[in-house]
Short mmCIF file of C-alpha atoms in Angstrom, two decimals:
data_model
loop_
_atom_site.label_atom_id
_atom_site.label_comp_id
_atom_site.label_asym_id
_atom_site.label_seq_id
_atom_site.Cartn_x
_atom_site.Cartn_y
_atom_site.Cartn_z
CA MET A 1 0.00 0.00 0.00
CA LYS A 2 1.42 3.35 -0.99
CA ARG A 3 1.88 6.22 1.41
CA PHE A 4 0.06 9.57 0.99
CA ILE A 5 -3.18 9.27 -0.94
CA GLN A 6 -5.17 12.02 -2.62
CA HIS A 7 -8.65 12.98 -1.49
CA GLU A 8 -10.08 11.59 -4.74
CA GLU A 9 -8.93 8.16 -3.58
CA LEU A 10 -11.12 8.06 -0.46
CA ALA A 11 -13.27 4.95 -0.97
CA ARG A 12 -17.06 5.20 -0.73
CA ASP A 13 -19.94 2.83 -1.37
CA SER A 14 -22.61 3.36 -4.04
CA ARG A 15 -24.77 5.60 -1.84
CA PHE A 16 -22.31 8.49 -2.07
CA THR A 17 -21.68 11.09 -4.75
CA ARG A 18 -18.86 13.61 -4.83
CA GLN A 19 -18.93 17.36 -5.02
CA THR A 20 -16.05 19.35 -6.45
CA THR A 21 -13.64 20.59 -3.80
CA ALA A 22 -12.38 23.37 -6.06
CA LEU A 23 -15.38 25.52 -5.18
CA SER A 24 -14.67 25.36 -1.43
CA THR A 25 -11.07 26.34 -2.05
CA LEU A 26 -12.12 29.20 -4.31
CA ILE A 27 -14.66 30.56 -1.80
CA ALA A 28 -11.89 30.85 0.77
CA GLN A 29 -9.90 33.03 -1.63
CA LEU A 30 -12.73 35.26 -2.86
CA PRO A 31 -12.87 38.97 -2.07
CA ASP A 32 -15.89 40.53 -0.37
CA ASP A 33 -17.53 41.18 -3.71
CA VAL A 34 -20.98 39.99 -4.79
CA ASN A 35 -20.13 39.86 -8.49
CA ALA A 36 -17.00 37.79 -7.88
CA VAL A 37 -18.98 35.25 -5.84
CA VAL A 38 -21.74 35.07 -8.46
CA GLU A 39 -19.19 34.63 -11.24
CA VAL A 40 -17.48 31.71 -9.49
CA PHE A 41 -20.75 29.94 -8.74
CA GLU A 42 -22.01 30.38 -12.28
CA LYS A 43 -18.76 28.96 -13.59
CA PHE A 44 -19.15 25.90 -11.39
CA ALA A 45 -22.92 25.59 -11.92
CA PRO A 46 -22.75 22.57 -14.30
CA MET A 47 -20.53 20.68 -11.86
CA ILE A 48 -22.70 21.60 -8.88
CA GLU A 49 -25.82 20.57 -10.75
CA GLN A 50 -24.29 17.26 -11.77
CA SER A 51 -23.22 16.40 -8.22
CA THR A 52 -26.73 17.07 -6.88
CA ARG A 53 -28.46 14.80 -9.37
CA GLY A 54 -30.18 11.87 -7.72
CA THR A 55 -29.54 13.30 -4.24
CA ALA A 56 -31.72 15.20 -1.78
CA ALA A 57 -29.92 18.35 -2.94
CA GLU A 58 -31.48 18.13 -6.40
CA PRO A 59 -34.74 19.91 -5.37
CA LEU A 60 -32.64 22.54 -3.59
CA TYR A 61 -30.68 23.16 -6.79
CA ASP A 62 -33.92 23.31 -8.68
CA ALA A 63 -35.36 25.90 -6.27
CA TYR A 64 -32.31 28.06 -5.58
CA GLY A 65 -29.82 27.36 -8.38
CA PRO A 66 -26.08 26.82 -7.91
CA GLY A 67 -25.95 29.11 -4.86
CA PHE A 68 -28.20 26.93 -2.68
CA GLY A 69 -25.22 26.08 -0.49
CA LEU A 70 -24.65 29.76 0.26
CA LEU A 71 -28.11 30.04 1.77
CA THR A 72 -27.77 26.94 3.91
CA ASN A 73 -24.23 27.78 5.03
CA THR A 74 -24.83 31.37 6.01
CA GLN A 75 -27.97 30.87 8.10
CA ALA A 76 -27.97 29.70 11.69
CA ILE A 77 -30.16 26.71 12.45
CA ARG A 78 -33.01 28.05 14.56
CA PRO A 79 -35.96 26.24 16.15
CA GLY A 80 -39.21 26.96 14.34
CA ASP A 81 -37.64 28.20 11.11
CA PRO A 82 -39.39 26.39 8.20
CA ALA A 83 -35.97 25.84 6.53
CA THR A 84 -34.52 24.22 9.65
CA PRO A 85 -35.38 20.56 8.86
CA THR A 86 -33.55 20.76 5.52
CA ARG A 87 -30.66 22.76 6.96
CA MET A 88 -30.36 20.30 9.84
CA LYS A 89 -30.16 17.35 7.44
CA LEU A 90 -27.52 19.18 5.41
CA ARG A 91 -25.57 20.07 8.55
CA MET A 92 -25.78 16.53 9.97
CA HIS A 93 -24.76 15.04 6.66
CA GLY A 94 -21.83 17.44 6.41
CA ILE A 95 -20.71 16.45 9.91
CA TYR A 96 -21.17 12.74 9.14
CA VAL A 97 -18.91 12.85 6.08
CA GLY A 98 -16.53 15.14 7.99
CA GLU A 99 -16.21 12.46 10.68
CA LEU A 100 -15.62 9.85 7.99
CA GLN A 101 -12.79 11.96 6.60
CA ALA A 102 -11.39 12.57 10.09
CA LEU A 103 -11.36 8.78 10.65
CA GLU A 104 -9.59 8.31 7.36
CA GLY A 105 -7.13 11.12 8.15
CA ALA A 106 -6.24 9.65 11.55
CA GLY A 107 -5.82 6.19 10.01
CA ARG A 108 -3.59 7.52 7.24
CA SER A 109 -1.43 9.29 9.84
CA LEU A 110 -0.57 5.83 11.18
CA TRP A 111 0.35 4.47 7.78
CA ASP A 112 1.94 7.58 6.27
CA PHE A 113 4.36 8.17 9.16
CA PRO A 114 5.69 4.75 10.21
CA ASP A 115 8.75 6.27 11.94
CA ALA A 116 6.75 8.67 14.11
CA PRO A 117 7.15 8.36 17.91
CA TRP A 118 5.13 5.62 19.56
CA GLU A 119 3.03 8.03 21.62
CA PHE A 120 2.01 9.77 18.40
CA LYS A 121 0.88 6.44 16.98
CA MET A 122 -1.06 5.69 20.17
CA ASN A 123 -2.83 9.06 19.92
CA MET A 124 -3.70 8.52 16.25
CA ALA A 125 -4.91 4.97 16.91
CA ARG A 126 -7.10 6.26 19.71
CA GLN A 127 -8.41 8.92 17.37
CA CYS A 128 -9.28 6.20 14.85
CA TRP A 129 -11.55 4.55 17.40
CA ASP A 130 -13.05 7.87 18.50
CA GLU A 131 -13.74 8.99 14.94
CA ALA A 132 -15.20 5.56 14.12
CA ARG A 133 -17.64 6.03 17.03
CA HIS A 134 -18.39 9.54 15.81
CA VAL A 135 -19.29 8.17 12.37
CA GLN A 136 -21.64 5.71 14.07
CA ILE A 137 -23.11 8.43 16.29
CA TYR A 138 -23.71 10.86 13.44
CA GLU A 139 -25.19 8.16 11.24
CA LYS A 140 -27.77 7.66 13.98
CA LEU A 141 -28.26 11.40 14.49
CA LEU A 142 -28.66 11.85 10.74
CA GLU A 143 -31.44 9.24 10.82
CA HIS A 144 -32.82 10.96 13.95
CA VAL A 145 -33.38 14.17 11.91
CA GLY A 146 -34.84 12.27 8.94
CA GLY A 147 -31.74 11.93 6.80
CA LYS A 148 -29.55 9.10 5.55
CA PRO A 149 -25.93 8.70 4.43
CA GLY A 150 -25.35 9.71 0.83
CA MET A 151 -28.50 11.84 0.59
CA PHE A 152 -26.37 14.89 -0.24
CA PRO A 153 -23.17 15.09 -2.28
CA GLU A 154 -19.94 14.86 -0.30
CA SER A 155 -17.11 17.33 -0.59
CA THR A 156 -13.80 15.76 0.45
CA PHE A 157 -12.13 19.11 0.91
CA LEU A 158 -11.73 18.57 4.66
CA PHE A 159 -9.38 15.67 3.93
CA GLU A 160 -7.84 17.49 0.98
CA CYS A 161 -6.82 20.62 2.80
CA ALA A 162 -5.96 19.06 6.16
CA CYS A 163 -3.79 16.11 5.10
CA SER A 164 -0.25 17.34 4.56
CA ASP A 165 2.79 15.12 3.91
CA ASP A 166 4.58 16.62 6.94
CA PRO A 167 3.32 15.12 10.24
CA ALA A 168 3.64 18.48 12.00
CA LEU A 169 1.46 20.12 9.34
CA ARG A 170 -0.88 17.12 9.29
CA VAL A 171 -1.68 17.41 13.00
CA ALA A 172 -1.86 21.20 12.68
CA GLY A 173 -4.42 20.77 9.87
CA VAL A 174 -6.41 17.75 11.07
CA ASN A 175 -6.16 18.02 14.85
CA ARG A 176 -6.20 21.77 15.25
CA GLY A 177 -7.93 23.05 12.07
CA LEU A 178 -10.49 20.33 11.40
CA GLU A 179 -11.08 19.32 15.01
CA GLY A 180 -11.20 22.98 16.05
CA LEU A 181 -13.96 23.48 13.51
CA ALA A 182 -15.71 20.46 15.00
CA CYS A 183 -15.64 22.18 18.42
CA ASP A 184 -17.40 25.22 16.91
CA VAL A 185 -20.01 23.19 15.03
CA PHE A 186 -20.77 20.82 17.90
CA ARG A 187 -21.15 23.54 20.52
CA ASP A 188 -23.65 25.17 18.17
CA LEU A 189 -25.50 21.88 17.76
CA ILE A 190 -25.64 21.32 21.53
CA LYS A 191 -27.15 24.78 21.94
CA TYR A 192 -29.79 24.00 19.30
CA ALA A 193 -30.58 20.60 20.90
CA ASP A 194 -30.92 22.31 24.27
CA GLU A 195 -33.32 24.90 22.84
CA VAL A 196 -35.60 22.28 21.27
CA GLY A 197 -35.31 19.84 24.20
CA ASP A 198 -33.67 17.11 22.14
CA GLU A 199 -31.86 15.25 24.94
CA LYS A 200 -30.69 12.43 22.68
CA MET A 201 -28.89 14.83 20.34
CA LYS A 202 -27.58 16.99 23.17
CA GLN A 203 -25.99 14.13 25.10
CA ALA A 204 -24.49 12.37 22.07
CA VAL A 205 -22.95 15.55 20.66
CA ASP A 206 -21.66 16.54 24.09
CA TYR A 207 -19.72 13.24 24.27
CA VAL A 208 -18.37 13.80 20.78
CA LEU A 209 -17.29 17.33 21.72
CA ALA A 210 -15.40 15.94 24.73
CA ASP A 211 -13.50 13.63 22.36
CA GLU A 212 -12.74 16.50 19.99
CA LEU A 213 -11.14 18.52 22.78
CA THR A 214 -8.85 15.55 23.38
CA HIS A 215 -7.97 15.43 19.69
CA VAL A 216 -7.18 19.14 19.58
CA ARG A 217 -4.90 18.58 22.59
CA PHE A 218 -3.16 15.76 20.69
CA GLY A 219 -2.61 18.28 17.90
CA SER A 220 -1.35 21.02 20.19
CA ASP A 221 1.10 18.60 21.87
CA TRP A 222 2.43 17.12 18.65
CA VAL A 223 2.86 20.39 16.79
CA ARG A 224 5.00 21.49 19.75
CA GLU A 225 6.93 18.21 19.80
CA PHE A 226 7.52 17.91 16.05
CA CYS A 227 8.61 21.56 15.83
CA LYS A 228 10.82 21.51 18.92
CA ASN A 229 14.05 23.36 18.08
CA ASP A 230 12.77 24.05 14.57
CA PRO A 231 11.20 27.53 14.45
CA GLU A 232 10.90 27.42 10.65
CA ARG A 233 8.81 24.25 10.82
CA LEU A 234 6.68 25.73 13.59
CA LYS A 235 6.07 28.76 11.40
CA ARG A 236 5.05 26.53 8.49
CA ALA A 237 2.73 24.51 10.76
CA ASN A 238 1.06 27.67 12.06
CA GLU A 239 0.68 29.07 8.54
CA PHE A 240 -0.80 25.79 7.40
CA ARG A 241 -3.30 25.78 10.27
CA LYS A 242 -4.30 29.36 9.42
CA GLN A 243 -4.79 28.41 5.78
CA VAL A 244 -6.96 25.45 6.85
CA ASP A 245 -8.92 27.68 9.24
CA LYS A 246 -9.52 30.15 6.44
CA GLN A 247 -10.91 27.41 4.22
CA PHE A 248 -13.06 26.12 7.06
CA ASN A 249 -14.77 29.46 7.47
CA PHE A 250 -17.09 28.47 4.62
CA GLY A 251 -17.14 31.95 3.21
CA GLY A 252 -18.06 33.79 6.40
CA ALA A 253 -20.38 31.12 7.82
CA ARG A 254 -18.18 30.82 10.90
CA SER A 255 -17.49 33.91 12.94
CA ALA A 256 -17.47 35.39 16.43
CA ARG A 257 -20.79 37.16 15.79
CA SER A 258 -23.71 36.06 17.95
CA ASP A 259 -25.91 35.51 14.85
CA ALA A 260 -23.26 33.55 12.95
CA ALA A 261 -24.28 30.32 11.22
CA ILE A 262 -21.43 28.69 13.11
CA ARG A 263 -20.11 30.54 16.14
CA ILE A 264 -16.54 30.17 17.33
CA ALA A 265 -16.59 28.07 20.51
CA PHE A 266 -14.09 30.17 22.47
CA GLU A 267 -14.40 28.36 25.80
CA ASP A 268 -14.08 24.89 24.28
CA ARG A 269 -11.13 26.00 22.18
CA ARG A 270 -9.39 27.47 25.24
CA GLU A 271 -9.92 24.22 27.11
CA ALA A 272 -8.47 22.34 24.15
CA GLY A 273 -5.27 24.38 24.25
CA PHE A 274 -5.76 27.18 21.74
CA THR A 275 -3.96 30.32 22.91
CA GLU A 276 -5.54 33.77 23.06
CA GLU A 277 -3.26 34.80 20.21
CA GLU A 278 -4.52 31.93 18.07
CA LEU A 279 -8.13 32.75 18.90
CA ASN A 280 -7.60 36.39 17.94
CA GLU A 281 -6.06 35.25 14.66
CA LEU A 282 -9.07 33.05 14.02
CA VAL A 283 -11.48 35.94 14.62
CA GLU A 284 -9.43 38.02 12.21
CA LEU A 285 -9.42 35.25 9.61
CA CYS A 286 -13.19 34.92 9.92
CA GLY A 287 -13.49 38.58 9.00
CA GLU A 288 -11.67 38.05 5.71
CA GLY A 289 -13.35 37.00 2.49
CA PRO A 290 -16.98 37.50 1.54
CA SER A 291 -19.28 38.68 4.33
CA ARG A 292 -22.54 36.94 5.11
CA GLU A 293 -24.46 39.80 3.46
CA THR A 294 -22.36 39.40 0.31
CA MET A 295 -23.07 35.68 0.24
CA ARG A 296 -26.81 36.23 0.74
CA GLU A 297 -26.94 38.82 -2.02
CA ALA A 298 -24.96 36.53 -4.32
CA ALA A 299 -27.38 33.69 -3.48
CA ARG A 300 -30.33 35.96 -4.36
CA ILE A 301 -28.84 36.91 -7.73
CA LEU A 302 -27.92 33.31 -8.50
CA ARG A 303 -31.48 32.22 -7.70
CA GLU A 304 -33.02 34.90 -9.92
CA ARG A 305 -30.72 34.05 -12.82
CA HIS A 306 -31.37 30.35 -12.36
CA HIS A 307 -35.14 30.90 -12.58
CA ALA A 308 -34.73 33.22 -15.55
CA LYS A 309 -32.73 30.55 -17.37
CA LYS A 310 -35.34 27.93 -16.55
CA ALA A 311 -38.11 30.19 -17.78
CA ALA A 312 -36.20 30.90 -20.99
CA ALA A 313 -35.57 27.20 -21.54
CA GLY A 314 -39.26 26.47 -20.87
CA ALA A 315 -40.37 29.14 -23.36
CA GLN A 316 -38.06 27.70 -26.04
CA SER A 317 -39.38 24.18 -25.62
CA MET B 1 2.33 -11.00 67.86
CA TYR B 2 5.53 -10.86 65.78
CA PRO B 3 8.28 -13.50 65.57
CA GLY B 4 11.62 -12.76 67.22
CA PHE B 5 15.11 -13.88 66.19
CA GLY B 6 15.56 -17.06 68.26
CA PRO B 7 14.03 -20.52 67.64
CA ASN B 8 11.82 -20.13 70.71
CA GLU B 9 10.47 -16.82 69.66
CA ARG B 10 7.96 -18.02 67.01
CA THR B 11 4.40 -16.81 66.91
CA THR B 12 1.47 -19.12 67.56
CA PHE B 13 -0.14 -18.61 64.10
CA ALA B 14 -0.76 -21.86 62.23
CA PRO B 15 1.08 -22.12 58.92
CA TYR B 16 -1.45 -21.16 56.29
CA GLY B 17 -0.66 -20.17 52.71
CA ALA B 18 -3.18 -18.69 50.38
CA PHE B 19 -1.68 -20.80 47.63
CA GLU B 20 -2.59 -23.99 49.53
CA VAL B 21 -6.31 -23.38 49.13
CA PRO B 22 -6.57 -24.72 46.51
CA ALA B 23 -3.17 -26.33 46.23
CA ASP B 24 -0.80 -24.47 43.90
CA LEU B 25 -0.02 -27.05 41.24
CA ARG B 26 2.05 -24.72 39.11
CA GLU B 27 5.71 -25.59 38.70
CA LEU B 28 8.68 -23.33 38.50
CA SER B 29 9.72 -24.16 35.00
CA GLY B 30 8.99 -22.81 31.57
CA ARG B 31 10.16 -23.23 28.03
CA TYR B 32 11.44 -19.66 27.73
CA ASP B 33 14.03 -17.88 29.82
CA VAL B 34 13.97 -14.09 30.34
CA GLU B 35 15.90 -13.42 27.14
CA ALA B 36 13.72 -15.73 25.01
CA THR B 37 10.52 -14.22 26.38
CA ALA B 38 11.81 -10.72 25.68
CA ARG B 39 12.56 -11.74 22.09
CA ARG B 40 9.07 -13.19 21.66
CA VAL B 41 7.48 -10.08 23.15
CA ARG B 42 9.43 -7.91 20.68
CA ASN B 43 8.24 -10.18 17.84
CA PHE B 44 4.62 -10.01 19.00
CA ARG B 45 4.86 -6.26 19.31
CA TYR B 46 6.15 -6.04 15.73
CA ALA B 47 3.10 -7.95 14.47
CA GLU B 48 0.63 -5.87 16.52
CA GLU B 49 2.23 -2.53 15.63
CA TRP B 50 2.26 -3.25 11.90
CA THR B 51 -1.29 -4.59 11.99
CA MET B 52 -2.34 -1.36 13.68
CA MET B 53 -0.59 0.75 11.04
CA LEU B 54 -1.85 -1.11 8.01
CA LEU B 55 -5.44 -1.32 9.26
CA GLY B 56 -5.29 2.43 9.88
CA GLY B 57 -4.03 2.98 6.35
CA TRP B 58 -6.71 0.76 4.85
CA ILE B 59 -9.64 2.61 6.45
CA ALA B 60 -9.53 5.27 3.72
CA THR B 61 -9.30 2.70 0.94
CA ILE B 62 -12.25 0.52 2.00
CA PRO B 63 -15.69 1.59 0.67
CA GLU B 64 -17.89 -0.28 3.17
CA VAL B 65 -18.63 2.17 6.01
CA PRO B 66 -19.24 -0.48 8.75
CA VAL B 67 -15.88 -2.02 7.83
CA LYS B 68 -14.20 1.38 8.16
CA THR B 69 -15.68 1.91 11.62
CA GLY B 70 -14.98 -1.67 12.69
CA LEU B 71 -11.34 -1.29 11.69
CA GLY B 72 -11.15 1.99 13.62
CA LYS B 73 -11.81 0.07 16.86
CA ILE B 74 -9.49 -2.81 15.96
CA THR B 75 -6.71 -0.34 15.11
CA TRP B 76 -6.99 0.97 18.68
CA ASP B 77 -7.09 -2.54 20.18
CA CYS B 78 -3.89 -3.47 18.32
CA ALA B 79 -2.24 -0.25 19.57
CA VAL B 80 -3.20 -1.07 23.17
CA THR B 81 -1.80 -4.60 22.82
CA ALA B 82 1.43 -3.33 21.24
CA ASP B 83 1.72 -0.77 24.02
CA ALA B 84 1.23 -3.38 26.75
CA LEU B 85 3.78 -5.67 25.11
CA GLY B 86 6.22 -2.77 24.91
CA LYS B 87 5.78 -1.93 28.58
CA ARG B 88 6.68 -5.53 29.44
CA LEU B 89 10.08 -5.22 27.75
CA PRO B 90 11.86 -3.05 30.35
CA GLU B 91 10.61 -5.56 32.94
CA LEU B 92 12.44 -8.26 31.00
CA ARG B 93 15.81 -6.60 31.38
CA CYS B 94 15.70 -4.87 27.95
CA GLY B 95 16.43 -1.38 29.26
CA ARG B 96 14.16 1.51 30.02
CA LYS B 97 13.98 2.65 26.41
CA ALA B 98 12.94 -0.77 25.16
CA ALA B 99 9.22 -0.07 25.50
CA GLU B 100 9.04 1.04 21.86
CA ALA B 101 11.10 -1.85 20.50
CA SER B 102 9.45 -3.97 17.86
CA GLU B 103 11.45 -6.61 16.06
CA SER B 104 10.61 -8.93 13.22
CA ALA B 105 11.79 -12.48 13.90
CA ASN B 106 13.40 -12.58 10.46
CA ASP B 107 13.27 -11.03 6.98
CA GLY B 108 10.66 -13.59 5.97
CA PHE B 109 8.14 -12.34 8.52
CA ALA B 110 8.83 -8.72 7.58
CA LYS B 111 8.14 -9.68 3.94
CA PHE B 112 4.98 -11.48 5.03
CA ILE B 113 3.77 -8.22 6.64
CA GLN B 114 4.58 -6.39 3.40
CA ALA B 115 2.57 -8.96 1.44
CA LEU B 116 -0.28 -8.52 3.90
CA ALA B 117 -0.25 -4.76 3.25
CA GLU B 118 -0.14 -5.05 -0.56
CA PRO B 119 -3.89 -4.80 -1.42
CA GLU B 120 -4.70 -1.16 -1.90
CA THR B 121 -7.64 -0.40 -4.18
CA PRO B 122 -11.28 -0.24 -2.97
CA ASP B 123 -12.23 -3.46 -4.77
CA LEU B 124 -9.90 -5.54 -2.58
CA THR B 125 -11.64 -5.53 0.81
CA ILE B 126 -11.81 -9.34 0.71
CA GLU B 127 -8.06 -9.67 0.20
CA LYS B 128 -7.33 -7.06 2.89
CA LEU B 129 -9.50 -8.67 5.55
CA ALA B 130 -8.68 -12.30 4.66
CA GLY B 131 -4.96 -11.66 5.10
CA VAL B 132 -5.21 -10.13 8.55
CA PHE B 133 -8.21 -11.95 10.01
CA ASP B 134 -8.04 -15.40 8.37
CA VAL B 135 -4.27 -15.80 8.48
CA LEU B 136 -2.31 -13.47 10.77
CA LYS B 137 -4.67 -13.11 13.72
CA PRO B 138 -5.54 -16.84 14.07
CA HIS B 139 -1.79 -17.49 13.92
CA LEU B 140 -1.16 -14.92 16.65
CA ILE B 141 -3.82 -16.51 18.87
CA ALA B 142 -2.20 -19.92 18.39
CA VAL B 143 1.27 -18.60 19.25
CA TYR B 144 0.06 -16.44 22.16
CA GLU B 145 -1.79 -19.41 23.65
CA ARG B 146 1.19 -21.69 23.22
CA THR B 147 3.38 -19.09 24.91
CA MET B 148 0.90 -18.78 27.77
CA ARG B 149 0.92 -22.55 28.24
CA GLU B 150 4.64 -23.09 27.93
CA THR B 151 6.15 -20.11 29.75
CA ASP B 152 6.84 -20.21 33.49
CA GLN B 153 3.37 -19.86 35.03
CA ILE B 154 4.56 -18.05 38.13
CA SER B 155 7.71 -16.19 37.11
CA ASP B 156 6.33 -14.97 33.76
CA ALA B 157 2.74 -14.38 34.91
CA PRO B 158 2.76 -10.71 33.73
CA THR B 159 3.36 -11.87 30.14
CA ILE B 160 0.57 -14.42 30.48
CA GLU B 161 -1.84 -11.78 31.73
CA LEU B 162 -1.25 -9.39 28.86
CA LEU B 163 -1.44 -12.19 26.30
CA GLU B 164 -4.74 -13.34 27.81
CA ASP B 165 -6.12 -9.90 27.14
CA ALA B 166 -4.70 -9.88 23.60
CA VAL B 167 -6.23 -13.28 22.85
CA ARG B 168 -9.64 -12.21 24.14
CA LYS B 169 -9.66 -9.14 21.91
CA THR B 170 -8.21 -10.94 18.90
CA ARG B 171 -10.96 -13.58 19.06
CA LYS B 172 -13.54 -10.80 18.86
CA HIS B 173 -11.71 -9.30 15.88
CA ILE B 174 -11.72 -12.61 14.04
CA ALA B 175 -15.41 -13.23 14.74
CA TRP B 176 -16.30 -9.74 13.48
CA ALA B 177 -14.22 -10.12 10.31
CA ASP B 178 -15.59 -13.58 9.62
CA GLU B 179 -19.10 -12.20 9.65
CA VAL B 180 -18.04 -9.35 7.33
CA LEU B 181 -16.24 -11.72 4.97
CA GLU B 182 -19.18 -14.13 4.89
CA ARG B 183 -21.34 -11.23 3.69
CA LEU B 184 -18.80 -9.88 1.23
CA CYS B 185 -18.06 -13.31 -0.26
CA ASP B 186 -21.54 -13.87 -1.66
CA THR B 187 -20.52 -15.64 -4.85
CA ASP B 188 -18.31 -18.63 -5.60
CA GLY B 189 -15.85 -16.30 -7.30
CA LYS B 190 -15.49 -14.15 -4.20
CA ARG B 191 -15.22 -17.16 -1.91
CA GLU B 192 -12.47 -18.43 -4.18
CA ARG B 193 -10.67 -15.06 -3.88
CA ARG B 194 -10.76 -15.40 -0.09
CA ARG B 195 -9.53 -19.00 -0.24
CA ARG B 196 -6.68 -18.18 -2.65
CA ARG B 197 -5.53 -15.23 -0.57
CA VAL B 198 -5.54 -17.30 2.61
CA ALA B 199 -3.65 -20.18 0.99
CA ALA B 200 -0.94 -17.93 -0.45
CA LEU B 201 -0.35 -15.99 2.77
CA ARG B 202 -0.50 -19.05 5.01
CA ALA B 203 2.18 -20.71 2.90
CA GLN B 204 4.34 -17.60 3.19
CA LEU B 205 3.77 -17.46 6.95
CA GLU B 206 4.72 -21.11 7.42
CA ALA B 207 7.78 -20.71 5.24
CA CYS B 208 9.16 -17.90 7.40
CA GLY B 209 8.42 -19.66 10.69
CA GLY B 210 5.59 -17.36 11.77
CA VAL B 211 5.73 -14.39 14.09
CA THR B 212 8.58 -15.86 16.16
CA GLY B 213 10.37 -17.53 13.25
CA THR B 214 10.42 -20.80 15.19
CA LEU B 215 7.28 -22.59 14.05
CA ALA B 216 9.14 -25.56 12.64
CA ASP B 217 10.69 -26.24 16.03
CA GLU B 218 7.44 -25.74 17.89
CA THR B 219 4.58 -27.16 15.85
CA GLY B 220 5.55 -27.36 12.23
CA ARG B 221 2.36 -25.54 11.21
CA ALA B 222 1.33 -21.93 11.10
CA ASN B 223 -2.07 -22.38 12.73
#
């Protein structure tokens, strides 16, 4: 078995379809400009449409056009909102495939770095079990909210942008970037479950969050250990983590704002070992790129153009 | 209350040993001395560590989600076993830093592990699982149990205890994989793939003398 695989090589059964990861990468690099966002989504529209075919996202594409993801990503999940059931399924499905990729990332860290210290291997092996349980937990939670695995297309960009060939960068990306994001998303989910009185969801996600804090600590410890006496490597690891964090902002969906779609879980992150300096950097990073208002406006334009195209096509036929 | 130094200064307590109820039938003898046990423990650790690493690597390349999650747990179990084996090494006079020492018995076993790790693509779940769970793990159980029987039951009891735990977990792993393989091998062609893979790897394992490299001296067979 070779070492270092590409995200395209992640094996899935016939229930799953893939979504291009290029779009996620592009969103992270976009300026705060409505036209630029619209242009990118229109360019990727055929690919987005293709990946939604035969999935539960197909009606969403039909209703909102290629920017349907912008609407779901930039809105917080609130009890009583008519869009919440769909958003919840999308969110749960995103977490489920994210956990799958985290499991795969932890497993690959064992195979890709055979000469790593034993304690590192122990931590990664433990993470394999934890992530495996998380996959099982989120499969059940996905069913709990009326969804099922493979109902939406999967973007493997979490694995793509977190899995570096350098173990120091790998743990910075997977254990601090990806798992840090998990802390934010899960704290948000616990709050929602608490608001709607869903004890099953609240307890399960709370356990998962406890595991994620442990994984972030693994990351914090190993970045320090791998970069000991190597300030250049430490700098690269920190830069890599920032780059991953930027991509995981989902175009402004995550921020420190109280009405953010995904709020930064400051307390959990502190407990996991993020420093105040790192948290300030994250807040700053969240402010870069397209704002939520920009994304919403872009989504509106994309929807209008999508319906205009459909109407024109209908008139022709 | 307490005995003194002279012959007349004994206590009045009747001689009573916990080991006499029931009688301790164990004998102070075993097939392996400290050095031989340490070598075996290093060999076992090599097998467990590499199994952990290759199962971890395979998770991403296997399409069946329940197999991915099942392997996640087994990866951890193998790590725990390798860790326990490693912690036994300094106790066997291998030095404080020996806890991370894994050693293949010979080149043949190292090549066997490489052969085990060869299947890569998503269509080879049968070959991946058959190698580890039909060949290596049953072999490890056989060797662990033989070691538990033949080592000094009193002096080497810590090794016996950790192998007991390894055997218990490994049996669960094999039962799980057998169920998975039974489901995956739903045609004659697939059952034949499993059989061929097992036959080829078992021959290679026997040829190299197994995990300890000494099968010919001990049993003459891999399982």
